[in-house]
Coordinates of C-alpha atoms in Angstrom, one line a residue:
Chain A
M19 CA -58.4 -24.6 -50.9
N20 CA -55.4 -22.7 -52.1
M21 CA -57.5 -19.6 -52.4
K22 CA -58.5 -20.1 -48.8
F23 CA -54.9 -20.4 -47.7
N24 CA -54.1 -17.2 -49.5
S25 CA -56.9 -15.3 -47.9
T26 CA -55.6 -16.4 -44.5
V27 CA -52.2 -15.1 -45.2
L28 CA -53.6 -11.9 -46.5
L29 CA -55.7 -11.4 -43.4
V30 CA -52.8 -12.0 -41.1
F31 CA -50.6 -9.5 -43.1
A32 CA -53.3 -6.9 -43.2
L33 CA -53.6 -7.1 -39.4
L34 CA -49.8 -6.9 -39.0
M35 CA -49.6 -3.9 -41.4
A36 CA -52.3 -2.1 -39.5
A37 CA -50.4 -2.7 -36.2
C38 CA -47.2 -1.5 -37.7
S39 CA -48.6 1.7 -39.2
A40 CA -50.4 2.5 -36.0
D41 CA -47.1 2.2 -34.2
K42 CA -45.4 4.4 -36.7
K43 CA -48.0 7.1 -36.4
Q44 CA -47.5 7.2 -32.7
E45 CA -43.8 7.5 -33.1
E46 CA -44.1 10.3 -35.6
G47 CA -46.5 12.0 -33.2
T48 CA -44.1 12.3 -30.3
E49 CA -41.2 13.3 -32.6
A50 CA -43.2 16.0 -34.2
T51 CA -43.9 17.6 -30.9
T52 CA -40.4 17.3 -29.6
E53 CA -38.7 18.5 -32.8
A54 CA -41.0 20.9 -34.5
P55 CA -38.5 23.4 -35.8
G56 CA -39.1 27.1 -36.0
T57 CA -42.8 27.1 -35.3
E58 CA -44.6 28.9 -32.5
E59 CA -45.6 25.5 -31.1
K60 CA -43.9 24.8 -27.8
K61 CA -41.3 22.1 -27.7
K62 CA -42.5 19.3 -25.4
F63 CA -40.2 17.4 -23.1
T64 CA -40.7 14.7 -20.6
V65 CA -38.7 14.5 -17.4
A66 CA -38.9 11.3 -15.3
W67 CA -38.2 11.3 -11.6
S68 CA -38.5 9.0 -8.6
I69 CA -38.9 9.4 -4.9
Y70 CA -35.7 10.2 -3.1
A71 CA -34.7 12.9 -0.6
G72 CA -32.4 14.5 -3.1
W73 CA -35.0 14.5 -5.9
Q74 CA -38.1 15.7 -4.0
P75 CA -37.2 19.3 -5.0
W76 CA -38.1 18.4 -8.6
D77 CA -41.6 17.6 -7.4
Y78 CA -41.8 20.8 -5.5
A79 CA -40.7 22.7 -8.5
D80 CA -43.5 21.1 -10.5
Q81 CA -46.2 21.6 -7.8
S82 CA -45.3 25.1 -7.0
G83 CA -45.3 26.2 -10.6
I84 CA -41.6 27.1 -10.5
L85 CA -40.9 24.6 -13.3
K86 CA -43.7 26.0 -15.4
K87 CA -42.4 29.5 -14.9
W88 CA -39.0 28.6 -16.2
A89 CA -40.4 26.5 -19.0
D90 CA -42.5 29.4 -20.1
K91 CA -39.5 31.7 -20.0
Y92 CA -37.8 29.5 -22.7
N93 CA -41.1 28.7 -24.4
L94 CA -41.0 25.0 -23.5
D95 CA -43.5 22.5 -22.2
I96 CA -41.9 20.4 -19.6
E97 CA -43.8 17.4 -18.1
L98 CA -42.6 15.9 -15.0
V99 CA -43.5 12.2 -14.6
K100 CA -43.1 10.3 -11.3
M101 CA -42.1 6.6 -11.7
D102 CA -40.4 3.8 -9.8
Y103 CA -36.6 4.2 -9.9
I104 CA -35.5 1.4 -12.3
P105 CA -38.6 1.7 -14.6
S106 CA -37.9 5.5 -14.9
I107 CA -34.4 4.8 -16.2
E108 CA -35.7 2.1 -18.5
A109 CA -38.2 4.6 -19.9
Y110 CA -35.4 7.1 -20.4
V111 CA -33.2 4.5 -22.2
A112 CA -36.1 3.4 -24.3
G113 CA -36.7 7.0 -25.4
Q114 CA -39.9 7.7 -23.5
A115 CA -38.3 10.4 -21.5
D116 CA -35.9 13.1 -22.5
A117 CA -34.4 13.5 -19.1
C118 CA -34.3 11.5 -15.9
V119 CA -32.8 11.6 -12.4
M120 CA -30.4 8.9 -11.4
T121 CA -27.1 8.2 -9.6
N122 CA -23.8 8.3 -11.3
M123 CA -23.6 4.5 -11.2
E124 CA -26.9 3.9 -13.0
A125 CA -26.0 6.7 -15.4
L126 CA -22.9 4.7 -16.4
D127 CA -24.3 1.2 -16.4
M128 CA -27.8 1.8 -17.9
P129 CA -28.0 4.7 -20.5
A130 CA -24.2 5.1 -21.1
A131 CA -23.7 1.3 -21.5
S132 CA -26.7 1.1 -23.8
G133 CA -25.3 3.7 -26.1
V134 CA -27.7 6.5 -25.0
T135 CA -25.2 9.3 -24.8
S136 CA -26.2 11.4 -21.8
T137 CA -25.2 14.7 -20.2
A138 CA -25.2 15.0 -16.4
M139 CA -26.2 18.6 -16.3
I140 CA -27.1 19.1 -12.6
L141 CA -25.3 17.6 -9.7
G142 CA -28.0 17.8 -7.0
D143 CA -26.3 16.1 -4.1
Y144 CA -24.2 13.2 -3.0
S145 CA -25.3 10.5 -0.6
N146 CA -23.8 11.2 2.7
G147 CA -25.3 8.5 4.8
N148 CA -28.5 7.8 2.8
D149 CA -27.1 4.3 1.9
A150 CA -26.0 2.2 4.8
I151 CA -25.0 -1.3 5.9
L152 CA -27.1 -2.2 9.0
T153 CA -26.5 -5.2 11.3
R154 CA -28.0 -6.9 14.3
D155 CA -26.2 -8.1 17.5
G156 CA -23.4 -5.6 17.1
L157 CA -21.8 -7.4 14.1
G158 CA -18.9 -5.5 12.6
L159 CA -17.7 -5.6 9.1
A160 CA -15.1 -8.2 9.9
D161 CA -17.9 -10.4 11.3
L162 CA -19.8 -10.4 8.0
K163 CA -17.6 -13.2 6.7
G164 CA -19.8 -16.1 5.7
K165 CA -23.0 -14.3 6.6
E166 CA -26.0 -13.8 4.5
I167 CA -26.5 -10.1 3.5
N168 CA -29.8 -8.9 2.0
L169 CA -29.5 -6.2 -0.6
V170 CA -30.6 -5.2 -4.1
E171 CA -27.9 -6.7 -6.3
M172 CA -26.1 -4.5 -8.8
S173 CA -27.5 -1.4 -7.1
V174 CA -25.7 1.3 -5.2
S175 CA -26.2 -0.9 -2.1
H176 CA -24.1 -3.6 -3.7
Y177 CA -21.5 -1.0 -4.6
L178 CA -21.4 0.3 -1.0
L179 CA -21.0 -3.2 0.4
S180 CA -18.2 -3.9 -2.1
R181 CA -16.4 -0.8 -1.1
A182 CA -16.8 -1.5 2.6
L183 CA -15.5 -5.0 2.2
E184 CA -12.6 -3.9 0.1
M185 CA -11.6 -1.2 2.7
N186 CA -11.6 -3.9 5.4
G187 CA -9.6 -6.4 3.6
L188 CA -12.5 -8.7 2.7
R189 CA -13.8 -9.8 -0.7
E190 CA -17.3 -10.2 -2.0
E191 CA -16.8 -13.9 -2.2
D192 CA -16.4 -14.0 1.6
V193 CA -20.1 -13.1 2.1
N194 CA -23.4 -14.5 0.9
I195 CA -25.4 -11.9 -1.0
V196 CA -29.1 -12.5 -1.2
N197 CA -30.9 -10.4 -3.8
T198 CA -33.9 -8.8 -2.1
G199 CA -36.4 -6.5 -3.7
D200 CA -36.5 -3.0 -2.1
S201 CA -40.2 -3.2 -1.6
D202 CA -40.0 -5.9 1.1
I203 CA -36.4 -5.6 2.3
A204 CA -37.3 -3.4 5.3
P205 CA -40.3 -5.2 6.8
A206 CA -38.7 -8.6 6.1
F207 CA -35.5 -7.6 7.9
I208 CA -37.4 -6.1 10.8
A209 CA -39.6 -9.2 11.2
N210 CA -36.9 -11.8 10.8
T211 CA -34.4 -11.5 13.6
D212 CA -32.3 -14.4 12.1
Q213 CA -31.4 -12.0 9.3
K214 CA -28.2 -10.3 10.5
A215 CA -27.2 -7.9 7.8
V216 CA -28.9 -5.7 5.3
V217 CA -27.7 -3.0 2.9
T218 CA -30.3 -0.5 1.7
W219 CA -31.1 3.2 1.2
N220 CA -33.3 5.9 2.8
P221 CA -36.1 6.1 3.8
L222 CA -35.7 2.4 4.5
V223 CA -32.5 2.9 6.5
M224 CA -34.3 5.2 8.8
E225 CA -37.1 2.7 9.3
I226 CA -34.7 -0.2 10.1
K227 CA -32.6 1.9 12.4
K228 CA -35.5 2.4 14.7
E229 CA -35.4 -1.3 15.6
T230 CA -33.6 -2.0 18.8
G231 CA -30.3 -3.9 18.4
V232 CA -29.8 -2.7 14.9
S233 CA -26.9 -0.4 14.1
S234 CA -25.3 1.2 11.1
I235 CA -21.8 0.0 10.6
F236 CA -20.9 1.6 7.3
S237 CA -22.6 4.2 5.2
S238 CA -22.1 6.4 2.2
A239 CA -20.8 9.0 4.6
D240 CA -17.7 6.8 4.8
I241 CA -17.2 7.1 1.0
P242 CA -18.3 10.7 0.5
E243 CA -18.9 12.1 -3.0
E244 CA -18.9 8.7 -4.6
V245 CA -22.7 8.2 -4.9
M246 CA -23.8 11.3 -6.8
D247 CA -27.4 12.1 -7.7
L248 CA -27.7 13.7 -11.1
M249 CA -30.1 15.0 -13.6
L250 CA -29.4 13.4 -16.9
V251 CA -30.5 14.7 -20.3
K252 CA -30.0 13.0 -23.6
T253 CA -27.0 14.7 -25.1
K254 CA -28.7 14.9 -28.5
V255 CA -31.8 16.5 -27.1
L256 CA -29.7 19.0 -25.1
E257 CA -27.6 19.9 -28.2
K258 CA -30.7 20.6 -30.2
S259 CA -32.5 22.4 -27.4
P260 CA -30.1 23.9 -24.9
E261 CA -33.1 25.9 -23.5
L262 CA -34.2 22.7 -21.8
G263 CA -31.0 22.7 -19.8
K264 CA -31.5 26.3 -18.9
A265 CA -35.1 25.9 -17.8
L266 CA -34.2 22.9 -15.7
A267 CA -31.2 24.5 -14.1
G268 CA -33.2 27.7 -13.5
A269 CA -36.0 25.9 -11.8
W270 CA -33.7 23.7 -9.8
Y271 CA -31.6 26.5 -8.3
E272 CA -34.6 28.6 -7.5
V273 CA -35.9 25.6 -5.4
M274 CA -32.4 25.2 -3.9
H275 CA -32.5 28.8 -2.9
I276 CA -35.9 28.4 -1.2
M277 CA -34.7 25.3 0.6
S278 CA -31.5 26.7 1.9
S279 CA -32.9 30.1 3.1
E280 CA -35.4 30.8 5.8
E281 CA -38.2 32.3 3.8
E282 CA -41.9 32.0 4.3
K283 CA -41.9 29.6 1.4
T284 CA -39.3 27.3 2.9
A285 CA -41.6 25.7 5.4
E286 CA -44.3 25.2 2.8
A287 CA -41.7 23.8 0.4
M288 CA -40.6 21.3 3.0
T289 CA -44.1 20.3 3.7
I290 CA -44.9 19.6 0.0
M291 CA -41.6 17.7 -0.5
S292 CA -42.1 15.5 2.6
E293 CA -45.8 14.8 1.7
S294 CA -44.9 13.6 -1.8
A295 CA -42.1 11.5 -0.2
G296 CA -44.6 9.9 2.1
C297 CA -43.0 11.0 5.4
T298 CA -43.3 13.8 8.0
V299 CA -41.4 17.0 7.7
E300 CA -39.1 15.9 10.6
E301 CA -38.3 12.6 8.8
Y302 CA -37.6 14.4 5.6
K303 CA -35.3 16.8 7.3
E304 CA -33.6 13.9 8.9
Q305 CA -33.1 12.4 5.4
L306 CA -31.7 15.7 4.2
N307 CA -29.1 15.5 6.9
T308 CA -27.6 12.5 5.3
T309 CA -28.0 14.0 1.8
A310 CA -25.2 16.5 1.0
M311 CA -27.2 18.9 -1.2
F312 CA -25.3 21.3 -3.4
Y313 CA -27.5 24.3 -2.6
D314 CA -25.0 26.6 -4.1
A315 CA -24.5 26.1 -7.8
Q316 CA -20.9 27.3 -7.6
K317 CA -20.0 24.5 -5.2
A318 CA -21.4 21.9 -7.7
V319 CA -19.5 23.6 -10.5
D320 CA -16.2 23.5 -8.5
Y321 CA -16.7 19.8 -7.8
Y322 CA -17.4 19.1 -11.4
Q323 CA -14.3 20.9 -12.5
G324 CA -12.0 19.5 -9.9
N325 CA -10.1 16.2 -10.0
T326 CA -11.9 14.4 -7.2
I327 CA -14.8 13.5 -9.4
T328 CA -12.6 11.6 -11.8
E329 CA -11.1 9.6 -8.9
K330 CA -14.5 8.8 -7.5
M331 CA -15.9 7.8 -10.9
D332 CA -13.0 5.5 -11.3
Y333 CA -14.2 3.4 -8.3
V334 CA -17.6 3.3 -9.7
R335 CA -16.7 2.3 -13.2
K336 CA -14.3 -0.4 -12.0
F337 CA -17.1 -1.8 -9.9
C338 CA -19.4 -1.7 -12.9
F339 CA -16.9 -3.4 -15.1
E340 CA -16.1 -6.1 -12.6
H341 CA -19.7 -7.0 -12.2
G342 CA -20.5 -7.0 -15.9
L343 CA -22.6 -3.9 -15.7
L344 CA -21.0 -2.3 -18.7
G345 CA -22.3 -5.2 -20.8
E346 CA -21.3 -8.7 -20.1
G347 CA -19.3 -8.7 -23.4
A348 CA -17.3 -5.6 -22.3
Q349 CA -13.6 -6.3 -22.7
S350 CA -12.2 -3.5 -20.5
V351 CA -13.2 -0.9 -18.1
D352 CA -12.2 1.7 -20.7
E353 CA -14.8 0.6 -23.2
I354 CA -17.1 3.5 -22.3
G355 CA -15.8 7.0 -22.4
I356 CA -16.6 9.7 -19.8
R357 CA -15.9 13.3 -20.3
Y358 CA -15.4 15.9 -17.5
P359 CA -15.8 19.7 -17.6
N360 CA -12.0 20.3 -17.2
G361 CA -11.6 18.6 -20.6
S362 CA -10.2 15.3 -19.2
T363 CA -11.6 12.0 -20.3
Q364 CA -11.7 8.5 -18.9
G365 CA -11.9 5.5 -21.0
D366 CA -12.5 5.3 -24.8
E367 CA -12.3 8.8 -26.2
S368 CA -14.0 7.7 -29.4
N369 CA -16.9 6.3 -27.5
I370 CA -17.9 9.1 -25.0
Q371 CA -21.3 8.1 -23.6
L372 CA -21.4 10.0 -20.3
I373 CA -20.7 13.7 -20.2
F374 CA -20.4 15.7 -17.0
D375 CA -21.3 19.2 -18.1
A376 CA -21.1 22.2 -15.8
T377 CA -22.4 24.8 -18.3
Y378 CA -25.9 25.1 -17.0
M379 CA -24.9 25.1 -13.3
E380 CA -22.4 27.8 -14.1
M381 CA -25.1 29.9 -15.7
A382 CA -27.1 29.5 -12.6
A383 CA -24.1 30.4 -10.4
K384 CA -23.5 33.5 -12.5
N385 CA -27.2 34.4 -12.6
T386 CA -27.2 34.5 -16.4
L387 CA -30.2 32.2 -16.9
Chain B
M21 CA -61.7 -19.9 -44.8
F22 CA -64.7 -19.1 -42.7
D23 CA -66.4 -22.4 -43.5
I24 CA -66.9 -24.2 -40.3
R25 CA -66.9 -27.6 -42.1
A26 CA -63.5 -26.9 -43.6
T27 CA -60.8 -29.6 -43.4
P28 CA -57.4 -28.0 -43.9
G29 CA -55.1 -30.1 -46.1
K30 CA -52.0 -31.8 -44.7
S31 CA -49.4 -29.2 -45.8
V32 CA -51.5 -26.3 -44.7
S33 CA -52.1 -28.0 -41.3
Y34 CA -48.3 -28.1 -40.8
L35 CA -47.7 -24.6 -42.2
L36 CA -50.5 -22.7 -40.4
P37 CA -49.3 -23.3 -36.8
V38 CA -45.8 -22.1 -37.8
L39 CA -47.0 -18.9 -39.5
P40 CA -47.8 -16.8 -36.4
F41 CA -44.4 -17.7 -34.9
L42 CA -42.7 -16.8 -38.2
I43 CA -44.4 -13.5 -38.4
S44 CA -43.6 -12.6 -34.8
I45 CA -40.0 -13.4 -35.3
L46 CA -39.7 -11.5 -38.6
F47 CA -41.4 -8.5 -37.0
Y48 CA -39.0 -8.7 -34.1
I49 CA -36.0 -8.8 -36.4
Y50 CA -37.3 -5.8 -38.3
A51 CA -37.9 -3.8 -35.1
S52 CA -34.5 -4.6 -33.7
G53 CA -32.8 -3.8 -37.0
E54 CA -34.5 -0.4 -37.0
R55 CA -33.4 0.4 -33.5
H56 CA -29.9 -0.7 -34.1
K57 CA -29.7 1.5 -37.2
E58 CA -30.4 4.4 -34.9
N59 CA -28.2 3.3 -32.0
P60 CA -25.8 0.4 -32.7
K61 CA -25.3 -0.1 -29.0
D62 CA -29.0 -0.5 -28.3
K63 CA -29.6 -3.0 -25.5
L64 CA -33.4 -2.8 -25.3
V65 CA -34.2 -4.7 -28.5
P66 CA -31.2 -6.9 -29.0
T67 CA -30.5 -8.6 -32.3
V68 CA -30.9 -12.3 -32.6
G69 CA -27.1 -12.7 -32.7
Q70 CA -26.8 -10.8 -29.5
M71 CA -29.4 -13.0 -27.8
A72 CA -27.7 -16.1 -29.1
K73 CA -24.5 -14.9 -27.5
G74 CA -26.3 -13.9 -24.3
F75 CA -27.9 -17.3 -24.1
G76 CA -24.5 -19.0 -24.8
R77 CA -22.9 -17.0 -22.0
T78 CA -25.5 -18.1 -19.5
A79 CA -25.6 -21.7 -20.6
F80 CA -22.0 -22.6 -21.5
E81 CA -19.7 -20.1 -19.8
P82 CA -19.1 -19.7 -16.1
D83 CA -19.8 -16.3 -14.7
R84 CA -17.5 -14.4 -12.3
K85 CA -18.6 -16.7 -9.5
G86 CA -17.9 -19.8 -11.6
D87 CA -21.6 -20.7 -12.1
Y88 CA -23.2 -21.9 -15.3
R89 CA -26.2 -19.6 -14.7
L90 CA -28.9 -21.0 -16.9
W91 CA -28.6 -24.5 -15.4
L92 CA -28.2 -23.3 -11.9
D93 CA -31.3 -21.1 -12.3
T94 CA -33.3 -23.8 -14.0
W95 CA -32.5 -26.3 -11.3
A96 CA -33.3 -23.8 -8.5
S97 CA -36.7 -22.9 -10.0
T98 CA -37.5 -26.5 -10.9
K99 CA -36.9 -27.6 -7.3
R100 CA -39.3 -24.9 -6.1
I101 CA -42.0 -25.9 -8.6
A102 CA -41.6 -29.5 -7.7
I103 CA -42.1 -29.0 -4.0
S104 CA -45.1 -26.7 -4.7
M105 CA -46.6 -29.4 -6.9
V106 CA -46.6 -31.9 -4.1
F107 CA -48.8 -29.5 -2.1
I108 CA -50.9 -28.6 -5.1
F109 CA -51.6 -32.4 -5.6
L110 CA -52.6 -32.5 -1.9
G111 CA -55.3 -30.0 -2.9
V112 CA -56.8 -32.6 -5.2
F113 CA -57.5 -34.8 -2.1
I114 CA -58.8 -31.9 -0.1
G115 CA -61.3 -31.2 -2.9
L116 CA -62.2 -34.8 -3.2
Y117 CA -63.0 -35.2 0.5
M118 CA -64.8 -31.9 0.6
G119 CA -67.0 -33.0 -2.3
M120 CA -67.7 -36.5 -0.9
F121 CA -68.3 -35.8 2.8
P122 CA -71.1 -33.2 3.6
Y123 CA -69.6 -32.3 7.0
L124 CA -66.2 -31.4 5.4
D125 CA -68.1 -29.6 2.7
K126 CA -69.9 -27.4 5.3
L127 CA -66.6 -26.9 7.2
L128 CA -64.3 -26.0 4.3
H129 CA -66.1 -24.9 1.2
T130 CA -66.9 -21.3 2.1
F131 CA -63.4 -21.0 3.5
F132 CA -61.7 -22.1 0.3
L133 CA -64.1 -20.0 -1.8
F134 CA -62.9 -17.0 0.2
F135 CA -59.3 -18.1 0.3
D136 CA -59.3 -18.4 -3.4
K137 CA -60.2 -14.7 -3.8
I138 CA -57.2 -13.5 -1.8
P139 CA -54.8 -12.0 -4.3
A140 CA -51.7 -13.9 -3.4
L141 CA -49.3 -11.1 -4.5
A142 CA -51.0 -8.7 -2.1
V143 CA -50.1 -10.9 0.9
L144 CA -46.4 -11.2 -0.1
P145 CA -45.2 -8.9 2.6
I146 CA -47.1 -11.0 5.2
L147 CA -45.6 -14.2 3.7
F148 CA -42.1 -12.7 4.0
I149 CA -42.7 -11.6 7.5
V150 CA -44.1 -15.0 8.6
F151 CA -41.9 -17.3 6.6
G152 CA -38.7 -15.3 6.2
L153 CA -36.9 -14.7 2.9
G154 CA -35.9 -18.3 2.4
E155 CA -37.3 -21.1 0.3
V156 CA -40.4 -21.6 2.4
S157 CA -41.9 -18.2 1.5
K158 CA -41.5 -18.8 -2.2
V159 CA -43.1 -22.2 -2.1
A160 CA -45.9 -20.9 0.2
L161 CA -46.6 -18.1 -2.3
I162 CA -47.1 -20.6 -5.2
V163 CA -49.2 -22.9 -3.0
I164 CA -51.4 -20.1 -1.6
G165 CA -51.9 -18.8 -5.1
V166 CA -52.8 -22.0 -6.9
L167 CA -54.0 -24.5 -4.3
P168 CA -57.5 -23.1 -3.7
T169 CA -58.3 -23.2 -7.5
I170 CA -57.3 -26.8 -7.6
V171 CA -59.4 -27.7 -4.5
L172 CA -62.4 -25.9 -5.8
D173 CA -62.1 -27.4 -9.2
T174 CA -61.8 -30.9 -7.8
Y175 CA -64.8 -30.2 -5.6
I176 CA -67.0 -29.2 -8.6
R177 CA -65.9 -32.3 -10.5
V178 CA -66.8 -34.5 -7.6
K179 CA -70.2 -32.9 -7.3
A180 CA -70.8 -33.5 -11.0
V181 CA -70.4 -37.2 -10.7
P182 CA -73.9 -38.7 -11.1
K183 CA -75.5 -39.7 -7.8
E184 CA -76.8 -42.9 -9.5
Q185 CA -73.2 -44.2 -9.9
V186 CA -72.5 -43.7 -6.2
I187 CA -75.7 -45.4 -5.2
K188 CA -75.1 -48.2 -7.6
A189 CA -71.7 -48.8 -6.0
M190 CA -73.4 -48.8 -2.6
T191 CA -75.9 -51.4 -3.6
L192 CA -72.9 -53.5 -4.7
N193 CA -71.7 -53.2 -1.2
A194 CA -68.8 -50.9 -1.8
S195 CA -67.1 -49.4 1.2
T196 CA -66.8 -45.6 1.6
Q197 CA -63.1 -45.8 0.7
E198 CA -63.9 -47.9 -2.4
I199 CA -66.5 -45.4 -3.5
V200 CA -64.1 -42.5 -3.0
Y201 CA -61.0 -44.1 -4.6
R202 CA -62.5 -46.6 -7.1
V203 CA -65.6 -44.9 -8.3
V204 CA -65.3 -41.1 -8.0
F205 CA -61.5 -40.5 -8.1
P206 CA -60.8 -42.4 -11.3
K207 CA -63.7 -40.6 -12.9
I208 CA -62.6 -37.1 -12.1
I209 CA -58.8 -37.4 -12.2
P210 CA -58.3 -36.8 -16.0
Q211 CA -60.2 -33.5 -15.8
V212 CA -58.4 -32.5 -12.6
L213 CA -55.1 -33.1 -14.2
D214 CA -56.1 -30.9 -17.0
T215 CA -56.9 -28.1 -14.6
I216 CA -53.5 -28.5 -13.0
R217 CA -51.9 -28.4 -16.4
L218 CA -53.7 -25.1 -17.2
N219 CA -52.8 -23.6 -13.9
F220 CA -49.1 -24.1 -14.6
K221 CA -49.0 -20.6 -15.9
A222 CA -50.1 -19.3 -12.5
V223 CA -47.5 -21.5 -10.8
I224 CA -44.8 -19.9 -12.9
L225 CA -46.1 -16.4 -12.4
F226 CA -46.0 -16.8 -8.6
L227 CA -42.6 -18.5 -8.8
I228 CA -41.1 -15.5 -10.6
A229 CA -42.8 -13.0 -8.3
G230 CA -41.3 -14.8 -5.3
E231 CA -37.9 -15.1 -6.8
A232 CA -37.9 -11.4 -7.8
L233 CA -38.2 -10.5 -4.2
A234 CA -35.5 -12.5 -2.5
A235 CA -33.3 -15.2 -3.9
T236 CA -29.7 -16.1 -4.8
A237 CA -30.6 -18.2 -7.9
G238 CA -33.6 -18.9 -10.1
L239 CA -35.0 -18.0 -13.5
G240 CA -37.1 -15.1 -12.1
Y241 CA -34.2 -14.0 -9.9
R242 CA -31.8 -13.7 -12.9
I243 CA -34.3 -11.7 -15.0
F244 CA -34.7 -9.1 -12.2
V245 CA -30.9 -8.9 -11.5
V246 CA -29.8 -8.4 -15.0
R247 CA -32.5 -5.9 -15.5
R248 CA -30.4 -3.6 -13.4
Y249 CA -28.1 -3.2 -16.4
I250 CA -30.6 -3.7 -19.2
A251 CA -29.3 -7.0 -20.3
M252 CA -32.2 -7.8 -22.6
D253 CA -29.9 -10.1 -24.5
I254 CA -30.2 -12.4 -21.4
I255 CA -33.8 -11.6 -20.4
I256 CA -35.4 -12.4 -23.7
P257 CA -33.7 -15.8 -24.1
Y258 CA -34.7 -16.5 -20.4
V259 CA -38.3 -15.7 -21.1
I260 CA -38.3 -17.9 -24.2
W261 CA -36.6 -20.7 -22.1
I262 CA -39.2 -20.5 -19.4
S263 CA -42.0 -20.5 -21.9
L264 CA -40.5 -23.4 -23.8
L265 CA -40.1 -25.5 -20.6
A266 CA -43.7 -24.7 -19.6
F267 CA -44.9 -25.5 -23.0
M268 CA -43.1 -28.8 -23.0
V269 CA -44.5 -29.8 -19.6
D270 CA -48.0 -28.7 -20.8
F271 CA -47.7 -30.6 -24.0
G272 CA -46.3 -33.7 -22.3
M273 CA -49.0 -33.8 -19.7
Q274 CA -51.7 -33.3 -22.4
R275 CA -50.3 -36.2 -24.3
W276 CA -50.0 -38.4 -21.2
I277 CA -53.6 -37.6 -20.2
K278 CA -54.8 -38.5 -23.6
Y279 CA -52.9 -41.8 -23.6
R280 CA -53.5 -42.8 -20.0
Y281 CA -57.2 -41.9 -20.0
R282 CA -58.1 -43.1 -23.5
W283 CA -61.6 -44.0 -22.3
L284 CA -62.4 -40.3 -21.8
N285 CA -64.5 -38.7 -24.5
K286 CA -65.4 -42.1 -25.9

């Protein structure tokens, strides 16, 4: 009987070991391709992105071959993967992607707060109306007191509401926040007229606004430059392979040029971008109106190097800390350090986790890529 | 060990069930240790200590709104399950009547058979549009997801009751109600309860799906909110807590069925 017991244990362990070693092999596999030093083999990188007016250019860069052109120039292999927004950041934090697009808020409360040091190497745009508070029956901000408000908690929508309330002398405790998934928030709000207020982002804002009796009472245009859309690359990866930054910046600003000029390609680019966003060209253009794109690399560099960015980030990090987004155990808003291109830092200097780096955008501006 | 006539000894019988748990836990601790070696601030695979702290925070410390989250969430979810259960038990009677009365059978059987095939998660948007974002839609999701299974299962069990027994009852001058409630119902109820018990998993699945979409409290709600800042130190204890509660309900029901219907399998 003892023998039998032993063989059971052995069997279980054998299975476990097999599972472990399989896992390891896989890990080694991906690392080998990303790190292979000094060989002719191309370094492989994965970039995750999600649908958003300000990120569609990445998809166009991929589909048009612009991204491949720039990757080839630096002898890289860049794979662009489309995902849902939050899963894409989770994949980035988990190490399944080397780079990912996200807002400055998620950059701070997801990777940076998880100790995944990240470099925000491209500032694509800031939301200039893409996020909005919409109400029925002409309710104003002051009327929201005691009302139910549907939004995705702990998202940029939550931040927007918090800022709007604060600017109007109200507190979050004065309203009733109902966490609502972004997949159903628009149809549910449109169908249920007893819901009076909703906070969401585009293209949903556009959909909801079409309803009669619904109006936007506050939007990210009222807090300009606070909700930034960034391309984040793991700092370690970027230090080891700065070519990745160069290739990404090169591809991005080539697309920016196409978008902002009136070339033949412009119309085609707009069509591709709107198709992959699931809307018409007119709708996409409408969304771009509320997206303040930094078509000109120099403008983004100037913003990065100025002082406003520090002020704006201060609002964001305070919101994150107050809502426990920097980790519920975080003792102070300064626990996570942020570094800016002008050399200044915010928070703990010995724990810099988020770096705003203008190097690559500057190269693009000076045409040295 | 592959002898089908084997009778495991007492100590082995206690040890073997624990073994898979132990191995999973050890494997987890190893994996989390490895990740933390690489990144001490890793939040994706928290250490056991971090999870204990996370659990403690949700259970024994008020959050910024002054709520003890774990208990608030457990209560909110339990209420939703309890209300759904009432409707799910109603399904037993629908199935019973459907199985007993041929006209009801003709009327409802095909309908429920089809209804059962509708993937409840796919009709979520419709539910939210019809029932709003309040409690009704969440309960409706669970009921729509699980009720048809229970109805159909009861129906099959009723059909499996030997005709002779019903005829025998008739010859003894039993009324229709007596045949339904004193002959057929007692015979099928232990198996039906077993089906309900096994469908508890589906109930929880639909509960969490509903709570993820719109809620202010609930076990599923919390998991999806703290996901926004990768608080796996809360998510994993919550998952264990949900599983543990479900396991205890399952275990308790199993015990109770075994005790209450001792005559079964004899």
